[in-house]
Short mmCIF file of C-alpha atoms and ligand atoms in Angstrom, two decimals:
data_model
loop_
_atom_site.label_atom_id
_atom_site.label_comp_id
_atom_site.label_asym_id
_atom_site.label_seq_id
_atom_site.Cartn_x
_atom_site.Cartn_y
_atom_site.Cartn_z
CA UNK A 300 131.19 73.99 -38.48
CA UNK A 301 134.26 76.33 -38.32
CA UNK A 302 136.41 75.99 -41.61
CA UNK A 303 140.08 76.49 -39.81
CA UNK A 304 142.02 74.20 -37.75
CA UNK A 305 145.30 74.74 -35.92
CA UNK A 306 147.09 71.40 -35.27
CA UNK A 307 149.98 71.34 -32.71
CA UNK A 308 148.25 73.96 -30.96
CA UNK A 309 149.56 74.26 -27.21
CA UNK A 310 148.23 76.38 -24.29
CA UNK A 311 150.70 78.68 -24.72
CA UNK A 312 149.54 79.49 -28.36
CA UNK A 313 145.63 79.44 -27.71
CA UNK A 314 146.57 81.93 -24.37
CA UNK A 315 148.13 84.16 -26.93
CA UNK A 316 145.05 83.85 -29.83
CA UNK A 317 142.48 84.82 -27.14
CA UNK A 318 143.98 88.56 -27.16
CA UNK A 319 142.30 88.53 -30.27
CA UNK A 320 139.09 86.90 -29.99
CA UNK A 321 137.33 87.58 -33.62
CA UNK A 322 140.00 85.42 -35.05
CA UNK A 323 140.00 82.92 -31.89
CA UNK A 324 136.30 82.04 -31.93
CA UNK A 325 136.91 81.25 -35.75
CA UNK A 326 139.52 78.80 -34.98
CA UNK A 327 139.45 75.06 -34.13
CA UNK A 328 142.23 73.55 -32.05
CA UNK A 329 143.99 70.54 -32.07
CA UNK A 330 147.41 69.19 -30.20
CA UNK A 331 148.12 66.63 -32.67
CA UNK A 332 149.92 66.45 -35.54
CA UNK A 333 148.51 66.11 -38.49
CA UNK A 334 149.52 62.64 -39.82
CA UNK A 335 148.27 60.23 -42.78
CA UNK A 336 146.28 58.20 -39.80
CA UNK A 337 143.76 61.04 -38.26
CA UNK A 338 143.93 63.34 -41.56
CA UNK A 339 140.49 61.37 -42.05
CA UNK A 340 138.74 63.32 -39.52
CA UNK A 341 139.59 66.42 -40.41
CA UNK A 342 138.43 66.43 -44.15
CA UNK A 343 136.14 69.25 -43.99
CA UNK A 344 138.44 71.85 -43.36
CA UNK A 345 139.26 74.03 -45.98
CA UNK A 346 142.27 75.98 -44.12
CA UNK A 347 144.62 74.31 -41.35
CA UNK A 348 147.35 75.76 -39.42
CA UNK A 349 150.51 73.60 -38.52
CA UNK A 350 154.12 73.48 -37.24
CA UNK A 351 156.81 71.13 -38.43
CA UNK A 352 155.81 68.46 -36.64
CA UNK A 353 153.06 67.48 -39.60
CA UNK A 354 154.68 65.65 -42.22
CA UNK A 355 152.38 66.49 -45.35
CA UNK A 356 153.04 64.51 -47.49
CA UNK A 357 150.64 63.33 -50.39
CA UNK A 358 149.28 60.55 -48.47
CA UNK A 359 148.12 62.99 -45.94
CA UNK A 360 146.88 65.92 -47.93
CA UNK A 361 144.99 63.68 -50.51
CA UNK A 362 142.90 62.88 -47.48
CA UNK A 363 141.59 66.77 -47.08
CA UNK A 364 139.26 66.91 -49.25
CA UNK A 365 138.31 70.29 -48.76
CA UNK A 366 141.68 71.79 -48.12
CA UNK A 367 142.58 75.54 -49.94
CA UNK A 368 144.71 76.92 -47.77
CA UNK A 369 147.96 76.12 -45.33
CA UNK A 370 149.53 78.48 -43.41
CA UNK A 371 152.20 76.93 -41.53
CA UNK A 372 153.77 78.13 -38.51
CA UNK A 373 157.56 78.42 -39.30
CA UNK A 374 159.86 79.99 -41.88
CA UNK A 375 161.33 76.30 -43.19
CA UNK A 376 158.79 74.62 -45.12
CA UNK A 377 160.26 71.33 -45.63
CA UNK A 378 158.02 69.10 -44.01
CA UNK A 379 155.21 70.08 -46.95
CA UNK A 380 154.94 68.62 -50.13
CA UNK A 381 154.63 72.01 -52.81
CA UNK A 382 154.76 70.08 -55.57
CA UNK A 383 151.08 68.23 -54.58
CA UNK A 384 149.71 72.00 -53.15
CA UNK A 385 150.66 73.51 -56.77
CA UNK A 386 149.03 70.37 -58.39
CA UNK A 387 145.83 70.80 -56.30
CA UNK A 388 145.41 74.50 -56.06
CA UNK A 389 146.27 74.33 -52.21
CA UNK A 390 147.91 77.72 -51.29
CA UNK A 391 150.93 77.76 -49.06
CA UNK A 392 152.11 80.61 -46.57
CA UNK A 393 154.65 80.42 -44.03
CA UNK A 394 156.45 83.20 -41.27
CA UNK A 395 159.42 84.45 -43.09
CA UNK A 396 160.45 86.70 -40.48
CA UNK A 397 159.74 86.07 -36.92
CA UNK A 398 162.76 85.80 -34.99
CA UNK A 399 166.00 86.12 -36.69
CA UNK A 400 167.33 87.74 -33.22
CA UNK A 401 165.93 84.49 -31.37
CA UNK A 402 167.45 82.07 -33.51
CA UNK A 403 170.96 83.71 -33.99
CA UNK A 404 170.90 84.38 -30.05
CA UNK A 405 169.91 80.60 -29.48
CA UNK A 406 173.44 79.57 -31.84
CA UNK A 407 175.36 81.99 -29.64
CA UNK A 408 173.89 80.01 -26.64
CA UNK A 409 174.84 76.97 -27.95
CA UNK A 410 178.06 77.83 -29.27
CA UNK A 411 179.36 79.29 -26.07
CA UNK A 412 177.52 76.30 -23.98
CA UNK A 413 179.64 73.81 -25.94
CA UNK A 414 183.09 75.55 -26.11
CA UNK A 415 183.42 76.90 -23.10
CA UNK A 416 181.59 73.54 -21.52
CA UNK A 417 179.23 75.69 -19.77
CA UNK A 418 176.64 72.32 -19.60
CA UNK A 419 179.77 70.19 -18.24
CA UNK A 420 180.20 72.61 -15.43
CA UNK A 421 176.74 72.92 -14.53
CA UNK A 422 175.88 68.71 -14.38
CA UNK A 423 179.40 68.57 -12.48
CA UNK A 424 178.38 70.82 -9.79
CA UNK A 425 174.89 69.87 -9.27
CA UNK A 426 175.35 65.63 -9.53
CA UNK A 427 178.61 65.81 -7.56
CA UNK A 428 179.24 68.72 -5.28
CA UNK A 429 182.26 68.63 -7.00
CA UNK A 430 184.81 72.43 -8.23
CA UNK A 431 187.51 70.94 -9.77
CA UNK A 432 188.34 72.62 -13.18
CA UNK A 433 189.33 69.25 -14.40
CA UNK A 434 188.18 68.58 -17.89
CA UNK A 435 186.00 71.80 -18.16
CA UNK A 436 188.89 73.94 -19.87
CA UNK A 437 187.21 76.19 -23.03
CA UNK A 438 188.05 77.87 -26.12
CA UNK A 439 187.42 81.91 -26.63
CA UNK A 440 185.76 83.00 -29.34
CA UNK A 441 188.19 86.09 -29.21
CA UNK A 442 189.75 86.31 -33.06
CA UNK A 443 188.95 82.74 -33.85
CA UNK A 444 186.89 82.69 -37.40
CA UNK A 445 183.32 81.70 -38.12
CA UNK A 446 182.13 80.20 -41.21
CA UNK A 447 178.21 81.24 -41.34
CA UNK A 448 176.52 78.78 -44.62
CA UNK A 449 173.78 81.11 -45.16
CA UNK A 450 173.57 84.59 -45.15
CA UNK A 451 170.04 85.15 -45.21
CA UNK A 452 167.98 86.57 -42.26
CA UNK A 453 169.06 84.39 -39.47
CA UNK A 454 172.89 84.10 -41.25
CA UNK A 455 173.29 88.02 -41.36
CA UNK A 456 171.97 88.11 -37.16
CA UNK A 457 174.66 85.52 -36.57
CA UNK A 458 177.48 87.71 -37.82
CA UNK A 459 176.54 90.85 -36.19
CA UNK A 460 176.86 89.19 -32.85
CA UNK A 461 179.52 86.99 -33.94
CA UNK A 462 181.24 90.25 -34.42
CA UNK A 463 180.65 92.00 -30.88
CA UNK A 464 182.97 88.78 -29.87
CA UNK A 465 185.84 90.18 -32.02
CA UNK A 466 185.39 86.76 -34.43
CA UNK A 467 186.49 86.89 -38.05
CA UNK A 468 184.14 85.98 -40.21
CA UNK A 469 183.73 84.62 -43.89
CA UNK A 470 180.61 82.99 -45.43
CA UNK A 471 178.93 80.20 -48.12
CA UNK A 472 176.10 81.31 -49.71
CA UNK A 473 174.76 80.42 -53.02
CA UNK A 474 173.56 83.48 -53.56
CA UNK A 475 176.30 85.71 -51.97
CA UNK A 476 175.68 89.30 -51.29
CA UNK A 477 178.66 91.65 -51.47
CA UNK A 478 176.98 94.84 -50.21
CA UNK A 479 175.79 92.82 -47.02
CA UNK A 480 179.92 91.67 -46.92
CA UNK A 481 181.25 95.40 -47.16
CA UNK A 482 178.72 96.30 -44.71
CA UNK A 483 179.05 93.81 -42.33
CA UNK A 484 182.48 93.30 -42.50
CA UNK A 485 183.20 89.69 -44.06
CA UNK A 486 184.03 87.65 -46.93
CA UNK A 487 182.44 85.12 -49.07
CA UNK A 488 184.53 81.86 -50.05
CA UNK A 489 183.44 78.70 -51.66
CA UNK A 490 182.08 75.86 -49.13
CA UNK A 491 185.15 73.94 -49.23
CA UNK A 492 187.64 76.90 -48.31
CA UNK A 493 185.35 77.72 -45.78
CA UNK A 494 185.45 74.26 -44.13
CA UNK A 495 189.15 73.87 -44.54
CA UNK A 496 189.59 77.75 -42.68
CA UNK A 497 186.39 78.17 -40.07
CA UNK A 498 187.15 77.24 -36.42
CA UNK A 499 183.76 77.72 -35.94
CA UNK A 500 181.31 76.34 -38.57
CA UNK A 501 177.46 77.73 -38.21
CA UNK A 502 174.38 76.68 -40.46
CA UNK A 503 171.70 78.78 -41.20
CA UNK A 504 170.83 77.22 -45.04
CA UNK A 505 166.97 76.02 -45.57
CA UNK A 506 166.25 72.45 -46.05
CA UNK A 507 166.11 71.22 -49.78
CA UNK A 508 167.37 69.15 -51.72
CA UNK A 509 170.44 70.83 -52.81
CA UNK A 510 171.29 71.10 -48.94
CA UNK A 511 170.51 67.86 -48.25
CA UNK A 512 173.68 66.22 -46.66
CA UNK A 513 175.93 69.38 -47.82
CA UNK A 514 178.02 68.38 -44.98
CA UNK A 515 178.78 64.49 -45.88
CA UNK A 516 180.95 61.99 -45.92
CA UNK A 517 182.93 63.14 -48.15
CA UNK A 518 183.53 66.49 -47.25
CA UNK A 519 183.61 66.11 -43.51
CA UNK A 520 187.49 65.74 -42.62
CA UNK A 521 187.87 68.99 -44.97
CA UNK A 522 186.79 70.65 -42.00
CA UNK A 523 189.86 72.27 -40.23
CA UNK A 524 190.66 69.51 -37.31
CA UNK A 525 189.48 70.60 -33.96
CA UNK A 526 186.57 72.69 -34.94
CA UNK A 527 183.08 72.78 -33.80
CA UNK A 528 180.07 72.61 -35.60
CA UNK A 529 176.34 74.39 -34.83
CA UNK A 530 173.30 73.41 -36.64
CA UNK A 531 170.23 74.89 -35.72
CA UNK A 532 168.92 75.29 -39.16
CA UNK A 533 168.01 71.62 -40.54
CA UNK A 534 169.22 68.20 -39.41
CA UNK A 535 168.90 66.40 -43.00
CA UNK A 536 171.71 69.34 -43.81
CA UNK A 537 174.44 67.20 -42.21
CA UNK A 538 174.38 63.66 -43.01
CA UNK A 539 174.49 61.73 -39.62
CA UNK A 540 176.60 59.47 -39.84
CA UNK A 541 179.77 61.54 -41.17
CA UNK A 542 179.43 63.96 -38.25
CA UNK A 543 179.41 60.47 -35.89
CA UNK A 544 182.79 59.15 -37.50
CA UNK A 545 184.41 62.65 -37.66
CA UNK A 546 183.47 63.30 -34.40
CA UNK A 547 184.70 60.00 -33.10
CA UNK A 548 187.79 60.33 -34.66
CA UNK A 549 188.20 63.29 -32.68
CA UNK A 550 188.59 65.66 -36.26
CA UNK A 551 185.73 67.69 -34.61
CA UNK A 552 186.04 69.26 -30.99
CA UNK A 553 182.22 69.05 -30.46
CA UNK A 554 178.50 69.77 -32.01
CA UNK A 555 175.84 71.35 -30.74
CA UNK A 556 172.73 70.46 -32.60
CA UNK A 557 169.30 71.84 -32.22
CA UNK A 558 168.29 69.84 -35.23
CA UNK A 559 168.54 66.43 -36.13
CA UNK A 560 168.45 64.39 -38.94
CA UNK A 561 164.90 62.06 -38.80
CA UNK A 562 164.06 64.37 -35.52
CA UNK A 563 160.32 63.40 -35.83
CA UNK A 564 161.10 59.50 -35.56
CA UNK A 565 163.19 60.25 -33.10
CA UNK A 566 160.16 61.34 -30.79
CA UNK A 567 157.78 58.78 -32.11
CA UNK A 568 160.07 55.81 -32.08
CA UNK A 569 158.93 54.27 -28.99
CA UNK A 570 155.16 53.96 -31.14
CA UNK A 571 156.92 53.36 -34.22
CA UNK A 572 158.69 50.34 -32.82
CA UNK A 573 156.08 49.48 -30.88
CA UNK A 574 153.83 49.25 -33.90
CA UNK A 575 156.53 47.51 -36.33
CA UNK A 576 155.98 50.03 -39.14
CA UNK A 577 158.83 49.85 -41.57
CA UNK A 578 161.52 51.89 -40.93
CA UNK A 579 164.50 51.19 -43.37
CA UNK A 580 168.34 50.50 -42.61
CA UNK A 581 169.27 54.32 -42.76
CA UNK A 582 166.44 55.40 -40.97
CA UNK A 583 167.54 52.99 -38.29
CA UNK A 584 171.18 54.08 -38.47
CA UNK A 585 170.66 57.62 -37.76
CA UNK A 586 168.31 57.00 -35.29
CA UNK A 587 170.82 55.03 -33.13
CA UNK A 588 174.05 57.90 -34.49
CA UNK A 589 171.52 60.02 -33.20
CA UNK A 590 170.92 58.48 -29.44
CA UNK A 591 174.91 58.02 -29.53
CA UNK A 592 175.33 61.89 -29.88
CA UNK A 593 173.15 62.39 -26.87
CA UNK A 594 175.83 60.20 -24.58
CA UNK A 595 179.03 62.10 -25.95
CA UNK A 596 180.33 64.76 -24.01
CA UNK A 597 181.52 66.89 -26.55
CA UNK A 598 177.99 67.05 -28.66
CA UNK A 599 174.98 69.07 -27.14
CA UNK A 600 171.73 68.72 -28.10
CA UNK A 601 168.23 70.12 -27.71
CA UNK A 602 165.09 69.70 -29.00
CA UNK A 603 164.48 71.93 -32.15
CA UNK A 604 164.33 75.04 -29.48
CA UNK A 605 165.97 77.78 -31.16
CA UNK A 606 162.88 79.26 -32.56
CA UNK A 607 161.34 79.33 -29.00
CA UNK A 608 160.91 82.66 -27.07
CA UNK A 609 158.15 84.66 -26.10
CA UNK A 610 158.52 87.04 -28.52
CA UNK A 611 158.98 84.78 -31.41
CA UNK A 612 155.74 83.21 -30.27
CA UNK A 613 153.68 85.82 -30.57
CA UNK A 614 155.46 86.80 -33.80
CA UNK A 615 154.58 83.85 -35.60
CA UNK A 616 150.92 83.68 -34.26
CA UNK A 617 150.45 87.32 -35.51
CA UNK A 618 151.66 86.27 -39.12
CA UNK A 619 149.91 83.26 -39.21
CA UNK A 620 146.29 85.40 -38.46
CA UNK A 621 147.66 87.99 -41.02
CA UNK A 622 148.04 84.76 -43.38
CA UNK A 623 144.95 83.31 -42.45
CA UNK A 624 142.46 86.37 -42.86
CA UNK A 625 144.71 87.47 -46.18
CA UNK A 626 143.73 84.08 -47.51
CA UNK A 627 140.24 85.01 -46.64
CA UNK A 628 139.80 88.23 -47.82
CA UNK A 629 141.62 87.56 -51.27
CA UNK A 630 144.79 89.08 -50.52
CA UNK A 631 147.55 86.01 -50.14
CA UNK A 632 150.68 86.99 -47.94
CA UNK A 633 154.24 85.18 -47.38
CA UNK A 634 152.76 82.75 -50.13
CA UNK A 635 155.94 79.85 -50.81
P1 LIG B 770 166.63 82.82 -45.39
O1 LIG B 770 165.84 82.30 -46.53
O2 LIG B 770 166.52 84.26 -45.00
O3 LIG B 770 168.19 82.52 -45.64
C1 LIG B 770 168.67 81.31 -46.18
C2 LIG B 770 169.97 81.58 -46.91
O4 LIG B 770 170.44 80.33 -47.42
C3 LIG B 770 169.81 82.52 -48.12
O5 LIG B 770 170.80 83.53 -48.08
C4 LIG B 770 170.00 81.60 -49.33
O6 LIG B 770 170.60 82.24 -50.44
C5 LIG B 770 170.91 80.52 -48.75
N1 LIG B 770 170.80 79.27 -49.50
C6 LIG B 770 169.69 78.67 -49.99
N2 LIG B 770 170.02 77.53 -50.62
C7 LIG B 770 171.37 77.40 -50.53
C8 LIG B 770 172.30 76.43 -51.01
N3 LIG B 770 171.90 75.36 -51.71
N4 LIG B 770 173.61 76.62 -50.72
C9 LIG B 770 174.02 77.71 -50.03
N5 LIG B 770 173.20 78.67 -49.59
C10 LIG B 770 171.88 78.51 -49.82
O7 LIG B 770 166.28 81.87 -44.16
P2 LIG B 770 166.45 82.18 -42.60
O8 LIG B 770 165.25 82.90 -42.11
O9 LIG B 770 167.78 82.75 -42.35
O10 LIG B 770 166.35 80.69 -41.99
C11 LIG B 770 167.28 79.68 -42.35
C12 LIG B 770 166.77 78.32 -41.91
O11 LIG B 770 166.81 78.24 -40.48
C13 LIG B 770 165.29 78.06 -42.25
O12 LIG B 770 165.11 77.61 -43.57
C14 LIG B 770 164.91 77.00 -41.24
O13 LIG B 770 165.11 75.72 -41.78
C15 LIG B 770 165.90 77.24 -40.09
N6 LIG B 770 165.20 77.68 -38.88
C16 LIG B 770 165.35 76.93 -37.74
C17 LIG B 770 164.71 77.31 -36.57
C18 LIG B 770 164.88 76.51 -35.31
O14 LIG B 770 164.05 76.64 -34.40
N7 LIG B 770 165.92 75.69 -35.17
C19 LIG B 770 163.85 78.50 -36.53
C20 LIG B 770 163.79 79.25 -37.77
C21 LIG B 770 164.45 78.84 -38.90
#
């Protein structure tokens, strides 16, 4: 029995692992997730492969007995519980670098998609025939400002492009980095200045606690009033239901969000309701903020497709093997 398993493996992926067929015929494949229901099966295995789609959590990796090694096939690593691997001498690597040009390109697409209503335009001509300019007047990104929260890979990408559009920018970073700012031309502040001054808020922070919800409630309407807000790096970084009110109260001009808060259950609702589990009040709540968003005008969303180009593709599936046959040959890489 082979000892590695890729789970969420598409046809895209295995087309791409053929080109290299001593680490292919090695390899196991699976579409599903891994999830606390089929982890059963799949004890034996002592490495597996996933993307963020499987949640392991305790209740799943307990199941593995046999499990050493995870190499997971993303930079966030959110969706894996550490804290159990460290406990259990389960190693974890992930692709820190695979397409910081992808994802700040995909922000740029969304950004200029939502403010200059490029979707509008497009569903308006195609469902009704119609040209009128009514109601698809834009914004130019021409010396407005952009507040980047995150100046890491993807962050720095962002401003370099945000600058070929003559934007201002400034930045929020917990670990700010002032030779990046003199060479790339902006300014830290702290994260309320640069709500109260961005016209043109972008996310690029990881998922963890400490980001959890850093745009919330209560710092929401401390965004300057008629700005627009990108996420593509976590949902759980903006708390749901604030964005909902503030965008309802019109204090926003729009979203675009390639990430959403409870994404996953948003995908498997239809089995989750189906099969009564328990989901709890706020669950519930941001599922439902989250199928309003999809009916405003003003909020685009897609489906956690920023990462996704050809090139990123075969990025990541090169790191992985390069995790994978480090892990066997005693020499860990991109370890978390
Ligand atoms: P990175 O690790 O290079 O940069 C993250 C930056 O956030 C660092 O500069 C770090 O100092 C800063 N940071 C960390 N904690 C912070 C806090 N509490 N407050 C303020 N700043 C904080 O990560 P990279 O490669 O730029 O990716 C960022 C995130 O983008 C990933 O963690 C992932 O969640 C997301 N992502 C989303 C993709 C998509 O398809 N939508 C694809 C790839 C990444």
């Amino acid at each position: 029995m082979k000892k590695i398993i890729f789970f969420e493996a598409t046809e895209k992926e295995k087309n791409i692992l053929q080109k290299y067929p001593d680490f292919f015929n090695l390899v196991d494949f699976s579409e599903e997730k891994l999830t606390h229901k089929n982890a059963g099966e799949f004890k034996d295995y002592e490495i597996i492969s996933v993307f963020i789609g499987s949640q392991l959590s305790q209740q799943v990796l307990s199941q593995l007995n046999n499990l050493k090694f995870i190499a997971t096939r993303s930079t966030g690593f959110d969706h894996i519980d550490l804290d159990y691997c460290k406990e259990n001498g389960i190693s974890v690597s992930s692709v820190p670098n695979y397409g910081d040009h992808t994802v700040a390109e995909y922000t740029f697409a969304l950004l200029l998609c939502l403010i200059r209503k490029v979707y509008n335009a497009y569903h308006q001509v195609r469902e009704t025939g119609s040209f009128s300019l009514e109601g698809l007047q834009g914004e130019e990104l021409f010396n407005k400002t952009l507040g980047v929260i995150g100046t890491g890979k993807i962050g720095r990408e962002v401003i370099k492009i945000a600058k070929g559009f003559s934007m201002k920018v400034i930045a929020y970073d917990k670990y700010p980095q002032e030779d990046l700012a003199e060479e790339l031309e902006f300014e830290y502040f702290n994260l309320e200045d640069l709500l109260a001054q961005s016209d043109v808020i972008s996310l690029h922070v990881p998922y963890t606690e400490e980001t959890h919800h850093l745009i919330n409630k209560d710092n929401i309407l401390k965004i300057k009033p008629g700005a627009y807000i990108i996420n593509t790096s976590r949902g759980g970084v903006i708390e749901t239901d604030a964005l909902y009110q503030a965008l309802k109260k019109n204090h926003l001009a729009g979203a675009a969000l390639d990430v959403l808060e409870e994404e996953g259950d948003l995908k498997e609702e239809q089995r989750m309701l189906a099969e009564k589990q328990d989901i709890t009040t706020e669950k519930l709540k941001t599922l439902l903020a989250n199928h309003i968003f999809i009916d405003l005008d003003n909020v685009i969303i897609s489906p956690h497709n920023a990462f996704n180009t050809k090139e990123a593709l075969e990025n990541i599936l090169i790191t992985t093997m390069e995790n994978i046959n480090g892990y066997l040959n005693n020499e860990l890489k991109n370890l978390i």
